[in-house]
């Protein structure tokens, strides 16, 4: 987005999973998203230099294990985030151009990360 944006507080986080829309409800209907500045310190031999990594915004939504599995197993998933004055949509699978990077670092993409997450949580 180029900068942190506020989420529409009561709106859902929507997924188009192989043509079927699934909406996740926010945990807190009054929250616009938590915004913070991310700065890293780059250390060199002479001095430490702060590096501005930009603003970040996050908001928590509730998802079932079943929905997460549908996202993981789908051929095409598009996520839509409702912001205060706009929205953002993006496909969560890597583009054909990104496949070499995906093969080296699969967990930077949502589907691989979700799959790893499900493997790590305890089952009943």
Short mmCIF file of C-alpha atoms in Angstrom, two decimals:
data_model
loop_
_atom_site.label_atom_id
_atom_site.label_comp_id
_atom_site.label_asym_id
_atom_site.label_seq_id
_atom_site.Cartn_x
_atom_site.Cartn_y
_atom_site.Cartn_z
CA UNK A 1 0.00 0.00 0.00
CA UNK A 2 2.96 2.31 0.33
CA UNK A 3 2.05 3.23 3.91
CA UNK A 4 -0.04 1.97 6.80
CA UNK A 5 -3.79 2.28 6.20
CA UNK A 6 -6.72 1.88 8.56
CA UNK A 7 -8.96 -1.13 8.12
CA UNK A 8 -12.72 -0.65 7.89
CA UNK A 9 -13.43 -1.69 11.50
CA UNK A 10 -16.55 -3.85 11.05
CA UNK A 11 -15.86 -5.19 7.55
CA UNK A 12 -14.85 -8.76 6.88
CA UNK A 13 -11.65 -10.12 5.38
CA UNK A 14 -12.80 -11.91 2.23
CA UNK A 15 -11.32 -14.84 0.35
CA UNK A 16 -12.32 -15.96 -3.13
CA UNK A 17 -11.44 -19.66 -2.91
CA UNK A 18 -11.74 -21.23 -6.37
CA UNK A 19 -14.73 -18.98 -7.10
CA UNK A 20 -16.45 -19.31 -3.71
CA UNK A 21 -16.45 -16.30 -1.38
CA UNK A 22 -15.66 -16.86 2.30
CA UNK A 23 -15.72 -13.96 4.76
CA UNK A 24 -13.84 -13.84 8.06
CA UNK A 25 -15.15 -11.70 10.88
CA UNK A 26 -12.82 -9.35 12.76
CA UNK A 27 -12.03 -10.21 16.37
CA UNK A 28 -12.67 -6.58 17.37
CA UNK A 29 -15.38 -4.70 15.39
CA UNK A 30 -14.22 -1.34 16.77
CA UNK A 31 -10.54 -1.65 15.85
CA UNK A 32 -9.21 0.17 12.80
CA UNK A 33 -5.99 -1.80 12.89
CA UNK A 34 -2.90 -1.34 14.97
CA UNK A 35 -0.39 0.90 13.22
CA UNK A 36 3.26 1.06 14.11
CA UNK A 37 6.55 2.21 12.64
CA UNK A 38 9.08 -0.52 11.92
CA UNK A 39 12.75 0.45 12.18
CA UNK A 40 15.77 -1.84 12.05
CA UNK A 41 19.26 -0.97 13.18
CA UNK A 42 21.97 -1.62 10.60
CA UNK A 43 25.26 -2.18 12.37
CA UNK A 44 28.54 -1.39 10.64
CA UNK A 45 32.09 -1.15 11.95
CA UNK A 46 31.81 2.59 12.56
CA UNK A 47 28.25 3.25 13.67
CA UNK A 48 24.71 1.94 14.01
CA UNK A 49 22.29 3.38 11.45
CA UNK A 50 18.48 3.20 11.86
CA UNK A 51 16.77 1.98 8.70
CA UNK A 52 13.10 2.91 8.26
CA UNK A 53 11.16 -0.17 7.11
CA UNK A 54 7.90 1.79 6.81
CA UNK A 55 4.63 1.75 8.68
CA UNK A 56 2.75 -1.47 9.33
CA UNK A 57 -0.90 -2.13 10.15
CA UNK A 58 -2.40 -5.35 11.42
CA UNK A 59 -5.84 -6.58 12.45
CA UNK A 60 -6.93 -9.99 13.72
CA UNK A 61 -9.68 -12.12 12.17
CA UNK A 62 -11.08 -15.50 13.19
CA UNK A 63 -10.70 -18.48 10.82
CA UNK A 64 -11.70 -22.12 11.17
CA UNK A 65 -9.34 -25.01 10.49
CA UNK A 66 -11.72 -26.18 7.74
CA UNK A 67 -11.54 -22.81 5.93
CA UNK A 68 -7.77 -22.76 6.28
CA UNK A 69 -7.56 -26.22 4.71
CA UNK A 70 -9.77 -25.05 1.82
CA UNK A 71 -7.40 -22.13 1.21
CA UNK A 72 -4.36 -24.44 1.29
CA UNK A 73 -5.89 -26.96 -1.13
CA UNK A 74 -7.42 -24.46 -3.58
CA UNK A 75 -5.99 -23.79 -7.03
CA UNK A 76 -6.63 -20.04 -6.85
CA UNK A 77 -7.24 -17.82 -3.83
CA UNK A 78 -7.68 -14.06 -3.84
CA UNK A 79 -7.79 -12.15 -0.56
CA UNK A 80 -9.63 -8.82 -0.25
CA UNK A 81 -8.94 -6.40 2.61
CA UNK A 82 -11.46 -3.61 3.20
CA UNK A 83 -9.71 -0.36 4.10
CA UNK A 84 -11.42 2.86 5.21
CA UNK A 85 -11.36 4.56 1.83
CA UNK A 86 -10.37 1.73 -0.50
CA UNK A 87 -9.65 -1.98 -0.65
CA UNK A 88 -6.73 -4.22 -1.55
CA UNK A 89 -6.90 -7.52 -3.42
CA UNK A 90 -4.16 -9.97 -4.22
CA UNK A 91 -3.77 -13.57 -5.22
CA UNK A 92 -1.98 -15.51 -2.48
CA UNK A 93 -0.21 -18.00 -4.74
CA UNK A 94 3.10 -16.98 -6.30
CA UNK A 95 3.02 -15.68 -9.86
CA UNK A 96 4.85 -17.71 -12.53
CA UNK A 97 7.71 -15.20 -12.33
CA UNK A 98 8.01 -15.78 -8.58
CA UNK A 99 8.24 -19.60 -8.71
CA UNK A 100 12.09 -19.68 -8.43
CA UNK A 101 11.89 -17.53 -5.28
CA UNK A 102 8.98 -19.61 -3.97
CA UNK A 103 11.04 -22.80 -4.32
CA UNK A 104 13.85 -21.26 -2.24
CA UNK A 105 11.64 -19.50 0.34
CA UNK A 106 8.17 -21.10 0.31
CA UNK A 107 7.08 -19.79 3.71
CA UNK A 108 7.01 -16.17 2.62
CA UNK A 109 3.80 -17.07 0.74
CA UNK A 110 0.60 -17.46 2.71
CA UNK A 111 -0.39 -20.95 1.57
CA UNK A 112 2.90 -22.57 2.55
CA UNK A 113 2.87 -20.68 5.84
CA UNK A 114 -0.71 -21.78 6.58
CA UNK A 115 0.20 -25.40 5.81
CA UNK A 116 3.21 -25.23 8.16
CA UNK A 117 1.04 -23.63 10.84
CA UNK A 118 -1.51 -26.45 10.69
CA UNK A 119 1.27 -29.03 11.05
CA UNK A 120 2.53 -27.28 14.20
CA UNK A 121 -0.75 -26.87 16.10
CA UNK A 122 -1.86 -29.73 18.36
CA UNK A 123 -4.80 -31.85 17.24
CA UNK A 124 -7.56 -33.12 19.52
#
